Tab-separated table of C-alpha atoms in Angstrom:
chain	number	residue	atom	x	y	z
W	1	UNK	CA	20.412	8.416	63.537
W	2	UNK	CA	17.640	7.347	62.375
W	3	UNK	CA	18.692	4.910	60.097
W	4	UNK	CA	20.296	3.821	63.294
W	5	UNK	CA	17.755	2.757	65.457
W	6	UNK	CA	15.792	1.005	62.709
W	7	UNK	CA	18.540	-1.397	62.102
W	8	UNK	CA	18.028	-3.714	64.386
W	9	UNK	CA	14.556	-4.701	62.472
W	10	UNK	CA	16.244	-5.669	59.245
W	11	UNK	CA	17.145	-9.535	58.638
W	12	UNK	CA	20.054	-10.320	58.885
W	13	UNK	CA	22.260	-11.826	56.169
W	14	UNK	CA	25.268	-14.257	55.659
W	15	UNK	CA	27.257	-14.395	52.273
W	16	UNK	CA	23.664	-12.519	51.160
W	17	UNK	CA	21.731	-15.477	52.869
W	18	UNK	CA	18.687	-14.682	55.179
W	19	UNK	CA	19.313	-16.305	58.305
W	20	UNK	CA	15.406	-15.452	59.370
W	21	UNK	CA	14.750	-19.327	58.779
W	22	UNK	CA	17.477	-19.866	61.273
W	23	UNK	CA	15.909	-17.251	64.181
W	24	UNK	CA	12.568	-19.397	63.246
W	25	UNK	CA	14.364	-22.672	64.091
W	26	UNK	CA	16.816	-22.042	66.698
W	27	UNK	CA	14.168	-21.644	69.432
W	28	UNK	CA	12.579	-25.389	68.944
W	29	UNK	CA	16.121	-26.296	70.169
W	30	UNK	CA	15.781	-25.079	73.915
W	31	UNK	CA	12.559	-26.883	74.062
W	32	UNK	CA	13.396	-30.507	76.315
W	33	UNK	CA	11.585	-33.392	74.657
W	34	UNK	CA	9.618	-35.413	77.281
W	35	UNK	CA	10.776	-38.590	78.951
W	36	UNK	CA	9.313	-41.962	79.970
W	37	UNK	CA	11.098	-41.716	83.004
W	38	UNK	CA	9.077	-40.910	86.415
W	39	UNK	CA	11.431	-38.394	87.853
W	40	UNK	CA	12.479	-35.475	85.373
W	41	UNK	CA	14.730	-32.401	85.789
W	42	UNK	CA	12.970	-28.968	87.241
W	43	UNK	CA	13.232	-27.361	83.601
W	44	UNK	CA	10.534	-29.892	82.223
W	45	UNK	CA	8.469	-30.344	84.965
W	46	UNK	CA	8.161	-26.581	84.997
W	47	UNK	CA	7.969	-27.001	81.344
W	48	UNK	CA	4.906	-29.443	81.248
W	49	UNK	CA	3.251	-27.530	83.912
W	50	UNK	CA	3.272	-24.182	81.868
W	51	UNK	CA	1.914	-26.194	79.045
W	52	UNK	CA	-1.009	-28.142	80.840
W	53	UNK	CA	-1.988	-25.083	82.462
W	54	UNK	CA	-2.311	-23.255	79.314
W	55	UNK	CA	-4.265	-25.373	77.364
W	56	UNK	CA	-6.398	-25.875	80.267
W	57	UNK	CA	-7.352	-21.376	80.680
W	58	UNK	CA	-7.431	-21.570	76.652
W	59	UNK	CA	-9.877	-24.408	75.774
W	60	UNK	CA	-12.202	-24.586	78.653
W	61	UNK	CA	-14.558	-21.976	76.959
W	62	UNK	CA	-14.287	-24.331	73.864
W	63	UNK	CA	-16.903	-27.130	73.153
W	64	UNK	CA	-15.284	-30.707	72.402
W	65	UNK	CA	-15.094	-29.958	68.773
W	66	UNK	CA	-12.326	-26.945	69.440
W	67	UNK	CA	-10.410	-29.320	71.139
W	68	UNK	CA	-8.714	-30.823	68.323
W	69	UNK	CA	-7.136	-27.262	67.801
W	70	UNK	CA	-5.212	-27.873	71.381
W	71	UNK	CA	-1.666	-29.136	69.972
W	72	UNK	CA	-1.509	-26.455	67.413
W	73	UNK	CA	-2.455	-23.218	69.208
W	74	UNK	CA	-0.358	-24.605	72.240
W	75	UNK	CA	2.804	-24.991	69.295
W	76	UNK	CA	1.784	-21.530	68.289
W	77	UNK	CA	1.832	-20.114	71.633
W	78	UNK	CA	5.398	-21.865	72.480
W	79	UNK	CA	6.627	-20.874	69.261
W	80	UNK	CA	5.790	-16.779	69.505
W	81	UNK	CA	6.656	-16.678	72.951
W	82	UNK	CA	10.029	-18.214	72.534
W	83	UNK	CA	10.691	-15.774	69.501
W	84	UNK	CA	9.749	-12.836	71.816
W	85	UNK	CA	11.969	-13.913	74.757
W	86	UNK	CA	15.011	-14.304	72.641
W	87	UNK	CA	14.699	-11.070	70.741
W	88	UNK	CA	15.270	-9.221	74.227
W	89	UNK	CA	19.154	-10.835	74.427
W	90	UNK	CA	22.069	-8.588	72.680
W	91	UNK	CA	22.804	-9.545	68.892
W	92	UNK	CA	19.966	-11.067	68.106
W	93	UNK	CA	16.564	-10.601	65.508
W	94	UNK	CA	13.200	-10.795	66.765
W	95	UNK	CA	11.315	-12.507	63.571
W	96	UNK	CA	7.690	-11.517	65.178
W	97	UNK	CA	9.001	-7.677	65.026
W	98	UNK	CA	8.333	-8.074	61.120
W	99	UNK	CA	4.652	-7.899	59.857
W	100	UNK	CA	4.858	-10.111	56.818
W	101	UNK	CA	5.846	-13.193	59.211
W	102	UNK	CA	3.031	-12.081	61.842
W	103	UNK	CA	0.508	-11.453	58.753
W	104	UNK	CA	1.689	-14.976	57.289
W	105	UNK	CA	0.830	-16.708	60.785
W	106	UNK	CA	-2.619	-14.554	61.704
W	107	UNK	CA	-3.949	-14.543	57.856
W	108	UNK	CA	-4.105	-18.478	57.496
W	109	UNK	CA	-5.326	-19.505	61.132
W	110	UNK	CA	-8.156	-16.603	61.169
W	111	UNK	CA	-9.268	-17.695	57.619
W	112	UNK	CA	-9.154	-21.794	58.346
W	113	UNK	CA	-12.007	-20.548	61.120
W	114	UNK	CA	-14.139	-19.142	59.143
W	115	UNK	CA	-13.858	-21.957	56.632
W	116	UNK	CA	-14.720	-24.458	59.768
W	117	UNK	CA	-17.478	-22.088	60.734
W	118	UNK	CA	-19.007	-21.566	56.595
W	119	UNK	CA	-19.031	-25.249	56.507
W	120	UNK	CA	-19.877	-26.773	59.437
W	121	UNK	CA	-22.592	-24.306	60.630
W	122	UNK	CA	-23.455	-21.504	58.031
W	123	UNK	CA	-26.392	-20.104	58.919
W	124	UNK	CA	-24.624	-19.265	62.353
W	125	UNK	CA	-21.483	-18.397	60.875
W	126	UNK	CA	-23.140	-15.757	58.663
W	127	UNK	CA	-25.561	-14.469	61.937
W	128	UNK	CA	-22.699	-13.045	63.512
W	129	UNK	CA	-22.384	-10.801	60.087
W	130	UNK	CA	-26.338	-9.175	61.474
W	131	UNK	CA	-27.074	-8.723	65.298
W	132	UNK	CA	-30.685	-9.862	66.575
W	133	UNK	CA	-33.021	-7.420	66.862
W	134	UNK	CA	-31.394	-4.460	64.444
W	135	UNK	CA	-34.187	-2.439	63.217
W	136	UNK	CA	-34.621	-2.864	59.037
W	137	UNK	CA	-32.981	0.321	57.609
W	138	UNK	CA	-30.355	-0.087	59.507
W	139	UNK	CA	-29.220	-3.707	58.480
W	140	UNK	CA	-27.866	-2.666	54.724
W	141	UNK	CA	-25.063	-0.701	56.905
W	142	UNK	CA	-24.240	-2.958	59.446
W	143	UNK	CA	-23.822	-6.329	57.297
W	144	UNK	CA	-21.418	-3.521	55.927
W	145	UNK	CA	-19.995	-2.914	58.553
W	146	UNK	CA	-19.422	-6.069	60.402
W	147	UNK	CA	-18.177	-7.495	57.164
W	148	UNK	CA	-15.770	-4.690	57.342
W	149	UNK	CA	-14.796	-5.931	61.234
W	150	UNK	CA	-14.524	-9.434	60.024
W	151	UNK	CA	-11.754	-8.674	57.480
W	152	UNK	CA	-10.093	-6.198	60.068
W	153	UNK	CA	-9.342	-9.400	62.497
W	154	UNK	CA	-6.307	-10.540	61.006
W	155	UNK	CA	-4.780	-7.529	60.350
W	156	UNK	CA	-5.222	-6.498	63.837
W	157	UNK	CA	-3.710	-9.070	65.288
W	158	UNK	CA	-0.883	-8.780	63.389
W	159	UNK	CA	-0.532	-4.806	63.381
W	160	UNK	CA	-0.557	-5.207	67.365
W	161	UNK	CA	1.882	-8.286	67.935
W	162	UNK	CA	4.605	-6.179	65.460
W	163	UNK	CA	3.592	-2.690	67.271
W	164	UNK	CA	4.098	-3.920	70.616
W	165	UNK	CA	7.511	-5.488	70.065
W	166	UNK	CA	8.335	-2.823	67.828
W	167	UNK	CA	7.542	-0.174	70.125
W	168	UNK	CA	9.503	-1.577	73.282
W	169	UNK	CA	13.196	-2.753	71.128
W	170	UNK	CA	12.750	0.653	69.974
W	171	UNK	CA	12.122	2.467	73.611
W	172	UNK	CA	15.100	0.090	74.991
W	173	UNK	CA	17.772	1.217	72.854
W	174	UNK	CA	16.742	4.904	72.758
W	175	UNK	CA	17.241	4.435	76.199
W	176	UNK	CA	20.071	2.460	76.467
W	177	UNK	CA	21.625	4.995	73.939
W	178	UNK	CA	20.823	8.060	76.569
W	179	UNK	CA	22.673	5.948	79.340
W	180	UNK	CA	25.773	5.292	77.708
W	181	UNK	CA	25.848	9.230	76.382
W	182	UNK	CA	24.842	10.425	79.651
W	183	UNK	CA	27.468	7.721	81.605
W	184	UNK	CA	30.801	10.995	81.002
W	185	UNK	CA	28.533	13.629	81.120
W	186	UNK	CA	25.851	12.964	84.398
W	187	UNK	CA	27.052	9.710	86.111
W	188	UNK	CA	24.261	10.212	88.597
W	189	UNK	CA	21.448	10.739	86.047
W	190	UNK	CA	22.778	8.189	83.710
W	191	UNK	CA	22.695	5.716	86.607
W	192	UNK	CA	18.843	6.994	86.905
W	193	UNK	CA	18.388	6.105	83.147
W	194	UNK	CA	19.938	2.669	83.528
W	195	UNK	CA	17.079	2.029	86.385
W	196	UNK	CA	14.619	2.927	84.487
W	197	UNK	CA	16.214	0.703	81.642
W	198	UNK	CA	16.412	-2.330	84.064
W	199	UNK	CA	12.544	-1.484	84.862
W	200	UNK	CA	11.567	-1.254	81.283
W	201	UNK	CA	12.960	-4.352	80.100
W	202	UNK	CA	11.306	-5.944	82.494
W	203	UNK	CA	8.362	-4.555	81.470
W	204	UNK	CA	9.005	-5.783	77.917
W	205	UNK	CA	9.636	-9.513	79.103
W	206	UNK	CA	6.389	-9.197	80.286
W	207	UNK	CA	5.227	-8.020	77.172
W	208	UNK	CA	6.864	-10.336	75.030
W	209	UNK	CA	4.595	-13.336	77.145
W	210	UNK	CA	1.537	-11.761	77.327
W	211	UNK	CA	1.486	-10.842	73.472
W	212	UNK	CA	2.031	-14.092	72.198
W	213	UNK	CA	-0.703	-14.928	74.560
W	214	UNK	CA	-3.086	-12.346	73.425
W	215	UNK	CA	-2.696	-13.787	70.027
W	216	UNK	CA	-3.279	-17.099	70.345
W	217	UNK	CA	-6.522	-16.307	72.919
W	218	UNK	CA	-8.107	-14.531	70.016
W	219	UNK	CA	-7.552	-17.075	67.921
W	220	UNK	CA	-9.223	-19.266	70.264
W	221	UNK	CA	-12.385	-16.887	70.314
W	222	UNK	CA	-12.641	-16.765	66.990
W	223	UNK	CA	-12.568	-20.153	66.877
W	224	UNK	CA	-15.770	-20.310	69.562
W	225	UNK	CA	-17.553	-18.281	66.800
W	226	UNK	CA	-17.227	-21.192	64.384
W	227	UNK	CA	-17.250	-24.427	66.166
């Protein structure tokens, strides 16, 4: 049983291939490329309007010299939350449920800010390691232990973009699984449990958007550190 409901995390294989690559790329596909034309179809006017308006809550906190970042952390954005919506669908793999691929996209953006911030403004950079005012025995132990919290960043925010989605395929099918073995048994309480599946895979659409947000925002404030 176990073995069961962990399943659904492993990659899937054809002829002993990986087709991970393939879950990466499919998604860029349902993405419409803009126009010249004046008048577009609702679908990329919606589209556009998602994407302005994000970049616009993200980067306003930013000075000019974050702004650069724009295009990539709006890609990022597009790119998790699009993995996250189409891991919800039947027969398919959600890449972000695995930690090496969320570790492999937290480790490198977290660590190309603190480069920025080492070399463009060191002295600040290295502040944030010692708060103002901290009384002398005391700072030994906290550059300690805000050294400690600096490392922790990445790892965080890839522990909690795999727990979430972990936690919620693994709450659907448990449930889903008590529905279907309930359906014979207790028609009226497995029509109960299908409600509350309905409800909570709602709640997991929700989820899968405002993780991929999350992750991307802290980028961004990590980013405000350094810049």
């Amino acid at each position: 049983m176990t073995l069961s409901i962990f399943d659904q995390f492993m990659s899937p294989t054809l002829m002993g291939i990986p087709l991970i690559g393939l879950a990466m790329t499919l998604p860029w596909i349902l993405f419409t490329s803009p126009t010249p034309r004046w008048l577009t179809n609702r679908f990329l006017t919606l589209q556009g309007w998602f994407i302005n308006r994000f970049t616009q809550q993200l980067f306003q906190p930013l000075n000019p010299a974050g702004h650069k970042w724009a295009l990539l952390f709006t890609s990022l954005m597009m790119f998790l939350f699009s993995l996250n919506m189409l891991g919800l669908l039947p027969y398919t793999f959600t890449p972000t449920t695995q930690l090496s691929l969320n570790m492999g996209l937290a480790v490198p953006f977290w660590l190309a800010t603190v480069i920025i911030g080492m070399r463009n403004q060191p002295t600040i950079a290295l502040g944030h390691l010692l708060p103002e005012g901290t009384p002398t025995p005391l700072i030994p132990i906290l550059i300690i232990i805000e050294t400690i919290s600096l490392f922790i960043r990445p790892i965080a925010l890839g522990v909690r973009l795999t727990a979430n989605l972990t936690a919620g395929h693994l709450l659907i099918q448990l449930i889903a699984t008590a529905a279907f073995v309930l359906l014979p048994l207790m028609p009226s309480v497995a029509i109960l449990t299908a409600l509350l599946l309905f409800l909570l895979t709602l709640l997991e659409v929700a989820v899968a958007m405002i993780q991929a947000y999350v992750f991307v925002l802290l980028l961004s404030l990590y980013l405000q550190e350094n810049v």
